[in-house]
Every structure is written in C-alpha cells, then in structure tokens.
Coordinates of C-alpha atoms and ligand atoms in Angstrom, one line a residue:
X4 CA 96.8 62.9 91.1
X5 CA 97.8 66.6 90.2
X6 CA 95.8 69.5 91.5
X7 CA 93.5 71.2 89.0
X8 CA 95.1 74.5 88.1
X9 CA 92.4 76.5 88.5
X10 CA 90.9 74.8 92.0
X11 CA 95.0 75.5 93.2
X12 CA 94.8 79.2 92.0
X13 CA 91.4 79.7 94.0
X14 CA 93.4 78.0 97.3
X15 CA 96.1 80.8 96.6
X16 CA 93.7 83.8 96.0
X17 CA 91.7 82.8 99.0
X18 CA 94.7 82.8 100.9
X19 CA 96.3 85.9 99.4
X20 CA 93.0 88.4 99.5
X21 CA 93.1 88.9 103.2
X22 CA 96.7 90.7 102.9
X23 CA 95.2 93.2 100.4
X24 CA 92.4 93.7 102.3
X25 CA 94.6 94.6 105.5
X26 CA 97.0 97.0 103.3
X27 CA 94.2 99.1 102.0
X28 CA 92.0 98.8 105.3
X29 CA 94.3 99.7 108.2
X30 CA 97.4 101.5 106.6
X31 CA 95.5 102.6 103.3
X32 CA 96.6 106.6 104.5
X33 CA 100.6 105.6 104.8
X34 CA 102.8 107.1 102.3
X35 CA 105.3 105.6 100.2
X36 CA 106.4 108.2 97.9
X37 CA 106.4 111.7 96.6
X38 CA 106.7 113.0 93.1
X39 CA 108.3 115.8 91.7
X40 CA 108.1 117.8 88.5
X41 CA 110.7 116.1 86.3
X42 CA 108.8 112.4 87.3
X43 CA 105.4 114.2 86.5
X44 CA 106.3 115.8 83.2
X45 CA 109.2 112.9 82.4
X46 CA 107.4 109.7 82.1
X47 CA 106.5 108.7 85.9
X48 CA 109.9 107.0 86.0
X49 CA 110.5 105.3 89.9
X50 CA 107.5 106.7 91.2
X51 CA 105.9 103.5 93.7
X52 CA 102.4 103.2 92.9
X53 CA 101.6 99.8 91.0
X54 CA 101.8 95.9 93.0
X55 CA 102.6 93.0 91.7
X56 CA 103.6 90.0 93.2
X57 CA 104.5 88.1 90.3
X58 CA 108.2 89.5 89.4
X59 CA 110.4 92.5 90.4
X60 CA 112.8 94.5 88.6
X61 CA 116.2 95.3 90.9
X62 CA 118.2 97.9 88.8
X63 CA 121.3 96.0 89.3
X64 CA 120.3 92.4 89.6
X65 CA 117.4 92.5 86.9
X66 CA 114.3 90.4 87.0
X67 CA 113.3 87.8 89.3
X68 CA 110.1 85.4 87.9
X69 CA 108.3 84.6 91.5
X70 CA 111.4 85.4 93.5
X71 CA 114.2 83.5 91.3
X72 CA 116.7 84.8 88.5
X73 CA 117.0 84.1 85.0
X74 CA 119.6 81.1 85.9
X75 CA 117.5 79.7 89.0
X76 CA 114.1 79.8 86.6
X77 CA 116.3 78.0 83.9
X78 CA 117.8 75.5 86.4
X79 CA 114.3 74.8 88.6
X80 CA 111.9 74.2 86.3
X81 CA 111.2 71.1 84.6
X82 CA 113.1 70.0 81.3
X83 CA 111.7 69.2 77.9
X84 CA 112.8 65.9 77.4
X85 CA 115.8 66.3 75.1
X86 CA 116.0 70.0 75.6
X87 CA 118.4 71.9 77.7
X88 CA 115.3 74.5 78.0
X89 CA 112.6 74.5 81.0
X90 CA 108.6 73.5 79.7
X91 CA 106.7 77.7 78.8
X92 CA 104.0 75.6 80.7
X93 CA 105.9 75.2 84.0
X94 CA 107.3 78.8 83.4
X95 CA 103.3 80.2 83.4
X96 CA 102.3 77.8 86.3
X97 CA 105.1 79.1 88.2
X98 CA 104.1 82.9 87.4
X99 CA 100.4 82.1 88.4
X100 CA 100.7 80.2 91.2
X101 CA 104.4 81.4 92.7
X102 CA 105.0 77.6 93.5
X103 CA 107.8 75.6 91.4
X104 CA 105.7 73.5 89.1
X105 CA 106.6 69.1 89.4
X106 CA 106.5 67.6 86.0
X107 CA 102.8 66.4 86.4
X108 CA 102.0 70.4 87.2
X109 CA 103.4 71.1 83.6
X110 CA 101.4 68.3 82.0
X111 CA 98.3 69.8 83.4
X112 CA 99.1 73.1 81.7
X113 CA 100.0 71.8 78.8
X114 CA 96.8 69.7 78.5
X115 CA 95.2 73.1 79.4
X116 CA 96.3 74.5 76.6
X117 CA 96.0 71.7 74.2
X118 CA 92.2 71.5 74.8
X119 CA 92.0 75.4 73.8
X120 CA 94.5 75.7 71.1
X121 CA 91.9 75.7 68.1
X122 CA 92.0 78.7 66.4
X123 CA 88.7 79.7 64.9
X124 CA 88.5 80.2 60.8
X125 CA 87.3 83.9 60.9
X126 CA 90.6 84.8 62.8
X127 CA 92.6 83.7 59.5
X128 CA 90.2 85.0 57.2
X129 CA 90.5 88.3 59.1
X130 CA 94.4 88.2 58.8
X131 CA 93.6 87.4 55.1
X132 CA 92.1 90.1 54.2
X133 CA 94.2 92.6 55.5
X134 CA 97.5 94.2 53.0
X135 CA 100.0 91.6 52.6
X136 CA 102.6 94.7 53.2
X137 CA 100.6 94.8 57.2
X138 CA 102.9 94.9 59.9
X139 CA 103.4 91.6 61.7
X140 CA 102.9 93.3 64.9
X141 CA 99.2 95.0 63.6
X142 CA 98.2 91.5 62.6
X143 CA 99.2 89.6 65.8
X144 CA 97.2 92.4 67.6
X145 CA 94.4 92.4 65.4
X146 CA 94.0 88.4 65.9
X147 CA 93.5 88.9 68.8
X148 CA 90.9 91.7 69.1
X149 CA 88.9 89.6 66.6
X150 CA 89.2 86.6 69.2
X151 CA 87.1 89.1 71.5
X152 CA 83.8 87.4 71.0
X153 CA 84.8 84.4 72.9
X154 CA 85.7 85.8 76.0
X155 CA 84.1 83.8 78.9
X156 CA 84.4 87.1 80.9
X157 CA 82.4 89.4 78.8
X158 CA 79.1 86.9 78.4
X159 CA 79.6 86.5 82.2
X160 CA 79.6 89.9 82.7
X161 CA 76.4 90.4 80.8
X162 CA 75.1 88.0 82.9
X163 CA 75.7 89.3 85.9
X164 CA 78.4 88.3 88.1
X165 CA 79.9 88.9 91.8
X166 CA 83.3 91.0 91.5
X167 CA 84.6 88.1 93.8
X168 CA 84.1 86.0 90.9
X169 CA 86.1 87.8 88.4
X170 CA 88.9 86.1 88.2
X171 CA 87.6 82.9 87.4
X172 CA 86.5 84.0 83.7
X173 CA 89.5 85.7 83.5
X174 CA 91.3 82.4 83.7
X175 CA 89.6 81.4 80.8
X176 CA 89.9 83.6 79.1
X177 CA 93.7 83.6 79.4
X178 CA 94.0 79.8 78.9
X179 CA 92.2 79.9 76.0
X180 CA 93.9 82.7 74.4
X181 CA 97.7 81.5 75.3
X182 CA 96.9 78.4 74.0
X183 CA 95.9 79.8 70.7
X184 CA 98.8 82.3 70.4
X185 CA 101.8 79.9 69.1
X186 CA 99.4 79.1 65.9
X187 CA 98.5 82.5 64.9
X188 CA 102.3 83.7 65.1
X189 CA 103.7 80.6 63.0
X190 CA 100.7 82.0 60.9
X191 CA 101.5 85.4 60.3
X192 CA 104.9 84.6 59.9
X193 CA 104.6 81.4 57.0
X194 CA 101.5 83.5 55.4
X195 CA 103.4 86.4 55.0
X196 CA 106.7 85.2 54.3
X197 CA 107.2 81.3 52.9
X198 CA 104.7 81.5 50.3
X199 CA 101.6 80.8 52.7
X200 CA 102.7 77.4 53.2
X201 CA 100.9 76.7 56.3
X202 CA 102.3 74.3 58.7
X203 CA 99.5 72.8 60.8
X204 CA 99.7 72.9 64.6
X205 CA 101.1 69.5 66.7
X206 CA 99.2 68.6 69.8
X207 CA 101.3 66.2 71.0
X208 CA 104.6 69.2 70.9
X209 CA 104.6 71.6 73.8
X210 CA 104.4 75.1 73.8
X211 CA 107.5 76.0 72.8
X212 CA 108.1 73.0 70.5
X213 CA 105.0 73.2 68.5
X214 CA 105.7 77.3 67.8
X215 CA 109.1 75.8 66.3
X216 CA 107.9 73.2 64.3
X217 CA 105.0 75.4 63.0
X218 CA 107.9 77.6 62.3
X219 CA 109.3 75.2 60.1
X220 CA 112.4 75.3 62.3
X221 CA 114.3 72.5 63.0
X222 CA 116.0 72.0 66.4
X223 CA 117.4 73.5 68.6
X224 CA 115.2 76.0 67.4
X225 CA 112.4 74.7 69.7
X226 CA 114.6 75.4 72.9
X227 CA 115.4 78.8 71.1
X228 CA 111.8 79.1 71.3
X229 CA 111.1 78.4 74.6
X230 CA 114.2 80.1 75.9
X231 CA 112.8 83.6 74.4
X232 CA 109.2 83.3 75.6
X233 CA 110.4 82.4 79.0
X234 CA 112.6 85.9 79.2
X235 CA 110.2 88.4 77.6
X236 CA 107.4 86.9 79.6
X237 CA 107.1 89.7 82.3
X238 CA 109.1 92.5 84.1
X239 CA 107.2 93.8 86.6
X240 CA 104.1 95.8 85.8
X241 CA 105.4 99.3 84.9
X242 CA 106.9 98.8 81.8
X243 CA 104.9 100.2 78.7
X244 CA 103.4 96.6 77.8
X245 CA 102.4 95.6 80.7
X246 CA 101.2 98.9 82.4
X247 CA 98.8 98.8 78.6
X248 CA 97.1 95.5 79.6
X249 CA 96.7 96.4 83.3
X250 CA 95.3 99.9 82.8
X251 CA 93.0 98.9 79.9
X252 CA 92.0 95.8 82.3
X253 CA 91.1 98.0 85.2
X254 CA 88.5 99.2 83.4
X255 CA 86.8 96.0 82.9
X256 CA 87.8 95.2 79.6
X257 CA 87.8 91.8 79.2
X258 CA 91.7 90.1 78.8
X259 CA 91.3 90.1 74.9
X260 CA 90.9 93.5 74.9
X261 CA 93.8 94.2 77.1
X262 CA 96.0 91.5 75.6
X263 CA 95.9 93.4 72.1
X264 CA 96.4 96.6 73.5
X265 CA 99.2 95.4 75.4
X266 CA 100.6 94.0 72.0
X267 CA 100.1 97.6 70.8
X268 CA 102.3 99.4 73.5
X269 CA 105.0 96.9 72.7
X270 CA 105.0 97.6 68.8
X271 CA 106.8 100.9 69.6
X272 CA 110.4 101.5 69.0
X273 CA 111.5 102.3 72.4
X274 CA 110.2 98.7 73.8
X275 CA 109.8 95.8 72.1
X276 CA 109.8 97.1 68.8
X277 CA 113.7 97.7 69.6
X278 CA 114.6 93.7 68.7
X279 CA 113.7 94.5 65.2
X280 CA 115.7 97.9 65.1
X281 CA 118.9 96.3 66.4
X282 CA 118.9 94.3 63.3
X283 CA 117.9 96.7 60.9
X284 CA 120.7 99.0 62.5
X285 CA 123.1 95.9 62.1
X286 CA 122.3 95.4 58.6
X287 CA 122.8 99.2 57.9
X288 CA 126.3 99.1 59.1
X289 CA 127.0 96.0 57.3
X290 CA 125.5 97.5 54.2
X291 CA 127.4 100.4 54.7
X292 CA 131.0 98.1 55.3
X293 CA 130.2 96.2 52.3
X294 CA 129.6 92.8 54.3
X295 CA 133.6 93.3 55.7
X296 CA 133.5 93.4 59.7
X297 CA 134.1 96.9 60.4
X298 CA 137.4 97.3 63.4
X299 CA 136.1 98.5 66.9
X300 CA 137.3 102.4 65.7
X301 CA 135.1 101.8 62.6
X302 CA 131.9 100.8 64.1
X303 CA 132.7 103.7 66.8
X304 CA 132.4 105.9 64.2
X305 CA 128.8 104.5 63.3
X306 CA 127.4 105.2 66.6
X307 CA 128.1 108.1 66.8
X308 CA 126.8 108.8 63.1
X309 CA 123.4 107.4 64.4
X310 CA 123.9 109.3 67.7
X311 CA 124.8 112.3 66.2
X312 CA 122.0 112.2 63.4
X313 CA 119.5 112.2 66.7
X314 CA 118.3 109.2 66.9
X315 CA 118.8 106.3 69.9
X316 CA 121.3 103.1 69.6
X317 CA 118.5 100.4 69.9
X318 CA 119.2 97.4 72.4
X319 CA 121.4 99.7 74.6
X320 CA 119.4 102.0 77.7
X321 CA 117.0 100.9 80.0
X322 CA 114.3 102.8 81.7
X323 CA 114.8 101.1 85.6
X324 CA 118.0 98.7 84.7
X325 CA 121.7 100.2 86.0
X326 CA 123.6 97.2 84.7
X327 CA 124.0 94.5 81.6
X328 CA 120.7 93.0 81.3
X329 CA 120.8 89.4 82.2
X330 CA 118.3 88.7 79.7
X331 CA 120.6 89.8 77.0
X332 CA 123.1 87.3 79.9
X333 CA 121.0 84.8 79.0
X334 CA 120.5 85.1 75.1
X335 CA 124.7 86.0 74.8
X336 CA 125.3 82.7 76.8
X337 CA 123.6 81.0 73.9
X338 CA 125.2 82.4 71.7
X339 CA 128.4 81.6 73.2
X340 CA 127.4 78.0 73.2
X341 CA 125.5 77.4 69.8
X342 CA 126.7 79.7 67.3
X343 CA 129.8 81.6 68.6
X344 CA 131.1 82.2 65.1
X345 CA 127.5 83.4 63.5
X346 CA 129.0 86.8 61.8
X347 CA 126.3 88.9 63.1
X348 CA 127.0 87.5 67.0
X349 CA 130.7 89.0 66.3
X350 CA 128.5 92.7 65.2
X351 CA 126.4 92.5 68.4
X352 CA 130.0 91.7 70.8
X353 CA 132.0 94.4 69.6
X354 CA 128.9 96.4 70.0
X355 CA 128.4 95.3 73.5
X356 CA 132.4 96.5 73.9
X357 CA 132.3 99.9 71.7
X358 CA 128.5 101.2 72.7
X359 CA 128.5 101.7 76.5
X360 CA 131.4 103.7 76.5
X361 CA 130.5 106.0 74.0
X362 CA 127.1 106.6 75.6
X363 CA 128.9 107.3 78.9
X364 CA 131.0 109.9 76.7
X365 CA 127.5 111.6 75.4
X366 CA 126.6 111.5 78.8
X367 CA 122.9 111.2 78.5
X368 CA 121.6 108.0 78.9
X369 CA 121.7 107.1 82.3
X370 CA 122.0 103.0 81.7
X371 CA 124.5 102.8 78.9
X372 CA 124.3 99.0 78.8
X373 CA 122.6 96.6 76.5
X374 CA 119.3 95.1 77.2
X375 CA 117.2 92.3 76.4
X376 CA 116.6 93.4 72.8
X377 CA 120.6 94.1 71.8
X378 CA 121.0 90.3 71.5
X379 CA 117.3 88.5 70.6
X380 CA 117.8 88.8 66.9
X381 CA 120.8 87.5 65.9
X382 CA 119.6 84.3 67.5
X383 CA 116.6 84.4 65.5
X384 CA 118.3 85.8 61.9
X385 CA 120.6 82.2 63.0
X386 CA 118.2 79.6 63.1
X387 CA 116.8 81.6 60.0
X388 CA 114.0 84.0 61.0
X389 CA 115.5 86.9 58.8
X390 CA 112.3 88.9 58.3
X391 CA 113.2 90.9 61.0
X392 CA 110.0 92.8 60.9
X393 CA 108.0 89.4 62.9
X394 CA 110.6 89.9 65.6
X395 CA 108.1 91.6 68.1
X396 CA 105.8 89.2 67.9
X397 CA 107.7 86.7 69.2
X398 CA 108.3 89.0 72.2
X399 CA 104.2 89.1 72.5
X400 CA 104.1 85.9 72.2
X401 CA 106.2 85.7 75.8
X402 CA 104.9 89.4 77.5
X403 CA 101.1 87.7 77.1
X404 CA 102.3 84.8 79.5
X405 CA 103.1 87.6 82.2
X406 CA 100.9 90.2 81.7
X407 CA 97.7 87.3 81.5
X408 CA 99.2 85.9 84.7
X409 CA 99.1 89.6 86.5
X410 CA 95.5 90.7 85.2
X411 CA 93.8 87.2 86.5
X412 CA 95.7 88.6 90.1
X413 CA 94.4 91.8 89.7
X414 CA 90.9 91.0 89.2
X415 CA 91.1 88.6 92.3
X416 CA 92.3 91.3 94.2
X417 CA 90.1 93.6 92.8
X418 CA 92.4 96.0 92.0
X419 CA 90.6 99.3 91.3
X420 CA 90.3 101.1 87.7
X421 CA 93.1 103.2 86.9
X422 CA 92.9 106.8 87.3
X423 CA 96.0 109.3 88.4
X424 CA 95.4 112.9 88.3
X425 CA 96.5 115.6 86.1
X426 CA 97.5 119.0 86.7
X427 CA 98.1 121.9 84.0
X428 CA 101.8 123.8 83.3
X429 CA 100.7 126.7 85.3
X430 CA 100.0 124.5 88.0
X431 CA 103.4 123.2 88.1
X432 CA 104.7 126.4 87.4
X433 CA 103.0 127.6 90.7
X434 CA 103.9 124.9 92.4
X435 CA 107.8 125.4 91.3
X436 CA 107.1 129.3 91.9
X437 CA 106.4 128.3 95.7
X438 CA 109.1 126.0 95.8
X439 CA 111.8 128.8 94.4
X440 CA 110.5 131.4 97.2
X441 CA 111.4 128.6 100.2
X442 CA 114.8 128.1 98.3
X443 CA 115.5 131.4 98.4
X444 CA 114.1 132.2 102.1
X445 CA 116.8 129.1 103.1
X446 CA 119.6 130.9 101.3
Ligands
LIG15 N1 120.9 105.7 72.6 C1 120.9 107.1 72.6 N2 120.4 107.8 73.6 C2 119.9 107.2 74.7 C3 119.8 105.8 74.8 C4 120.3 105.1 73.7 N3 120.3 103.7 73.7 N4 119.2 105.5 75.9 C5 118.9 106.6 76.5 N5 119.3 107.7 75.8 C6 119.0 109.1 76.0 C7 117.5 109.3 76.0 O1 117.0 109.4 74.7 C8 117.5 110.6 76.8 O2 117.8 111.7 75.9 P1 117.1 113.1 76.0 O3 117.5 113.7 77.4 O4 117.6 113.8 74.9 O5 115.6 112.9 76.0 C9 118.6 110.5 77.8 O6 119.5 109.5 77.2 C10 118.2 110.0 79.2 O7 117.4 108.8 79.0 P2 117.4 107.7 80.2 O8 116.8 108.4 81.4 O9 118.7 107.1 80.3 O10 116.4 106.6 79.5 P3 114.8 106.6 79.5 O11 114.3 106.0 80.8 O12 114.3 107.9 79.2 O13 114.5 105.6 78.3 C11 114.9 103.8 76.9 C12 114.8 104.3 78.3 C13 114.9 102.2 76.9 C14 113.6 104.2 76.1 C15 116.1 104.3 76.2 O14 117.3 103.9 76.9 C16 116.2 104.0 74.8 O15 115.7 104.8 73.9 N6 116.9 102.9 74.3 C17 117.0 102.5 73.0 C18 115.7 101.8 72.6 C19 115.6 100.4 73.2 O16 116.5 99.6 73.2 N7 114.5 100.1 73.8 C20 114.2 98.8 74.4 C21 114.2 98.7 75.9 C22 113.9 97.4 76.5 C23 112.5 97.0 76.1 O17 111.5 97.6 76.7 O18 112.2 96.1 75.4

C-alpha cells in the first residue's frame, strides 16, 4: 500500500525542521556574503540570501530538480504508458518530497489531483465577462485570484492555527489549485481562440495528457505537454516568478494569492513572457523575408536591426546561466527527433548559430546563449498552438508546480516575511565617497 502524500511530507518536514532550527540558532551571526553598489542598484544579481532545497541553478550545468539534471529527471521518473515523457505527477512528488516517486507514488498524485480538479462555475463566468481582446496571461492570473475563496489556509487562519501547522493547509491549498490549473488553461485558450468550443476535462488522462486532449491536440502533443511543464516547473527561488510567490507568501498570503502574483511577475517580457516574443520576432523576420529563409548574413543583419533599434533579442541572455540552457537542450532534442524539418525549427537553429556571436561582438550581455524560451514555441506553433499570445501560460502552468512545492517548505520551515533594507543615493554616494578616500590612501 503507498504512503499518503501528505502523512510522507509531515515524516520529511519533521525530519528536515531540526536543520533549520540549528542554522538560524547556533551560526545565525556567520556571513555568507557582501554586497556592493552595482548588486544594490542592479537587480540583487548573485547576492546569497534565499534557501531552497528543492532545485539549484549552476551557471554552467543549469538546473538540477532535487539534485538530478534535465536528462536524469527524464530518464528516472516513471513513464506514461505509451509516452516517451515522465508522469507531471511523479515530477511534483519528486519536487515535494526529494525522493524518486515508484509508479504507485504517481497514482497517488494523480488521484490527488483528480479528486480536486473541479473547477467552480463563477471562475468561467469571471473569465467571461472580461474583453475577449484580454491577455491570456491576465486571465490565467485572474482565475486564479478568483479561486481565493477556497483556500483551506485562509479559513484556517481565521480560525486560529499554530504556525507549526501551516503547512498542512498550504498543501491543500496547492493540491487543489494544481489540479484545477490544466482546465482553466485549455479554457482560456479554446474560449478565446476555437470559437469557445469547450473540450470537457478527462479524469481518467493524467496531467499532462488531459491538458492535451482539452487542448484539442492530438498526440504526441500530450508528451509535448508534459515535457514543457516538467522544464519550466522551477529554477531555484530567485528568479522573478518564483521570488513573486515567495515574497508575497511570506507575508501570509495564502498560496492563491501568491500563485497569481507569481503568474504576474512571469507575464513580463524579460521572463516568461519572452516565449511569446521569440515568435513574434520570428514572424517579423519572416514577414520581413517574404516567407523565403533568410541566409545566415541575412538574418545577421536583423539582429542587429533589433539590437540596434534598442531593444533585447528574446530567448538569448540569462540572468545566472554562463552556458546554452539545457532546457532549450531538451526542447532542441525534440525537435531534432519529431519535427527536424518544421520551417520555423530551421529560423530558431540558424539563430542559435548567428545570435551568440553577435552578442559577444556588442559586448554587453554577459550570457550570449539561448535559454529556455528561444526554443518553446516553435514546438508549440508545430503541434498547432499558433496564438502565440497563450504561450506564457503554459509556462505557469509548469512554474506553479515549483513555486507551490517551495511555499508549502517555506511555511514548514517557517521562513520569515520578507523584508531587505533600503538605503537612499546619498547614502550610497557616501558610502562610495568613503570607499574612494581608502582607494586613494592605498595609492
Ligand atoms: N539581447 C540584447 N541585449 C541583451 C540581451 C539580449 N538577449 N541579454 C542581455 N543584454 C544586455 C542587457 O540588456 C544589458 O544591457 P544594458 O547594460 O544596456 O542594461 C547587458 O546586456 C547586460 O545584461 P546581463 O547582465 O547579461 O543580463 P541581465 O542579468 O541584466 O538580464 C535577461 C538577463 C534574461 C533579462 C537578459 O539576458 C534579456 O533581456 N534577455 C532577453 C529576454 C529573455 O529571453 N528573457 C527570458 C529569460 C529566461 C526566463 O526567465 O524565462
């Protein structure tokens, strides 16, 4: 018989709380970092100052989900029957509980979910009533701000509960929204864009194949699926997506709350929004070529048009990544398989040849290589998702697996509200002033 979920994630916590407890307690004064001027005023970038045990971004390896790579997740977990994909289930017991899920683990998920997947009437009505010409991304989030009144942690609050005890309606709360999220994305997407032909939900489909065949996607657009949730599903907590739904969590807000504003961090161009500007840029330089594949000189010549006009190459940089993202890897070994000759996979190659070294000319960006979001959409614009508008929300879909995992954690480690301290210019200034006169003395 399998181990409930939730008793095995109390054995873990239990387990787990005394090591926090020790950190803060005995070594709480030891240092780990200082920060300078350029990390204050440019975006906190390196600076060591948030935990999570769940995955961890190297700058030249990439992720690791629970200690393993993309390839060792792929390979470990267990396999849709008929699928070369892993089960999202196992993927999110595997985040949760760091343990490699057995196929009965995975059916205990998915019957998780399965019991919670219902998604109340007023969220559609909501979504309804809002301008068909909404962003897909303001509607995901808004569903599920509305879905608010149900969380278990909230009414437990009221109550009154022992902080020891948070994490437990935070569970709930993250079971119960996950399960409902594949529905209210094939919704968005087949209200908005196949003539509101609603595809009702499958219980008897997994995760990942039920988001498909809401879709309206044949295979192996249900391995697509599950493929893409399982890479954007987390990258450590600092990222702007993440950091959103752990910072609004800290203060108490309840996981709806912090999932939605997570969503909303994500919708911006320089995260995940980027999936949907790689294809937009695409389909500006095919426009622009008159549908004939531009040469390698040719499409040099574009980006540094869009350089040159100001603005970023979207797919290519990466905030903490030094090499070729190996969830773009991933996606391109796909693509390599399933559709090698899909005309816009031969755009996004000779972009993966002609953009790095022309950033490296420029000389600014300081990771000229593509990332997750250079290669996400062609897959997608394959198997026929073309409204490249919904492409973040499949992202969401996969960051809210992650980013639910880590706030149940930091409620069970009682991780404290968020709060860093700000200082003015002439603070810094004063600061740098001191600074210079040392300099100088040394010279
Ligand atoms: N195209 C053009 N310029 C770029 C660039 C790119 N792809 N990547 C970085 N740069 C520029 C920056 O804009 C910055 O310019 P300024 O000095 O004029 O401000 C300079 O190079 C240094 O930036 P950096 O330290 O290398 O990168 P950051 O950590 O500041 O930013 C990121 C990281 C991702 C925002 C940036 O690389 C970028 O804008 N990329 C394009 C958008 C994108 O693909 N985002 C998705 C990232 C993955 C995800 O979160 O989903």
């Amino acid at each position: 018989m399998p181990q409930n979920l939730k008793e095995k994630l109390k054995e873990k916590i239990q387990a787990w709380r005394p090591r926090t407890t020790k950190l803060l307690k005995e070594f709480g004064n030891t240092k780990l970092d200082e920060v300078t001027i350029e990390q204050c005023i440019g975006g906190m970038r390196d600076i060591k100052c948030l935990v999570t045990d769940i995955s961890y971004l190297d700058p030249q390896e990439g992720i690791r989900f629970r200690g393993f790579t993309i390839p060792e997740t792929i390979e470990r977990l267990p396999k849709v029957p008929g699928g070369e994909m892993p089960y999202v289930e196992g993927l999110f017991y595997l985040l949760l509980t760091g343990d490699v899920p057995t196929a009965e683990d995975v059916n205990v998920v998915a019957e998780e979910f399965r019991k919670r997947s219902s998604v109340p009437k007023y969220v559609f009505d909501v979504l309804r009533a809002m301008p068909k010409d909404t962003h897909p991304m303001t509607m995901f989030a808004t569903a599920v701000l509305c879905l608010q009144r149900e969380s278990v942690f909230a009414r437990r609050y009221n109550e009154g509960m022992n902080k020891m005890d948070y994490w437990d309606p935070m569970y709930e709360d993250a079971l119960d929204l996950l399960a409902k999220l594949p529905e209210i994305g094939a919704y968005v997407y087949r209200m908005k864009y196949k003539n509101d032909k609603i595809i009702p939900s499958d219980p008897k489909l997994d995760f990942g194949g039920n988001f498909a065949h809401m879709m309206g996607i044949d295979k192996p657009y249900d391995d697509v699926s599950r493929l893409y949730f399982i890479l954007h599903s987390d990258h450590e907590s600092g990222n702007v997506s993440a950091h959103t739904g752990h910072l609004v969590a800290s203060a108490l807000s309840d996981l709806y709350y912090s999932i939605s504003a997570m969503l909303d961090g994500l919708a911006g161009p320089l995260h995940g929004l980027a999936n949907q500007e790689v294809l937009r840029w695409i389909m500006g330089v095919m426009q622009k070529m008159g549908n004939k594949t531009p040469t390698k000189e040719e499409m040099r010549k574009f980006v540094w048009d869009t350089l040159k006009s100001g603005q970023v190459i979207p797919g290519f940089g990466h905030a903490v990544l030094r090499k070729t993202d190996p969830r773009y890897a991933a996606q391109r070994d796909f693509c390599l398989k399933h559709i090698p000759d899909d005309p816009i996979f031969t755009y996004v190659s000779m972009l993966y040849e002609v953009v790095p070294p022309v950033l490296l000319e420029q000389g600014k960006a300081k990771n000229p290589w593509p990332n997750v979001d250079a290669q996400s959409g062609v897959i997608q614009w394959h198997y026929g998702v073309k409204e490249y508008d919904f492409y973040t929300v499949l992202f969401g879909i996969g960051r809210a697996l992650g980013v639910s995992a880590n706030l149940i954690w930091d409620r069970a480690l009682g991780y404290a509200l968020e709060r860093p301290k700000s200082l003015t210019t002439a603070m810094l200034e004063e600061v740098a002033k001191k600074a210079g006169a040392k300099t100088t003395v040394g010279v």
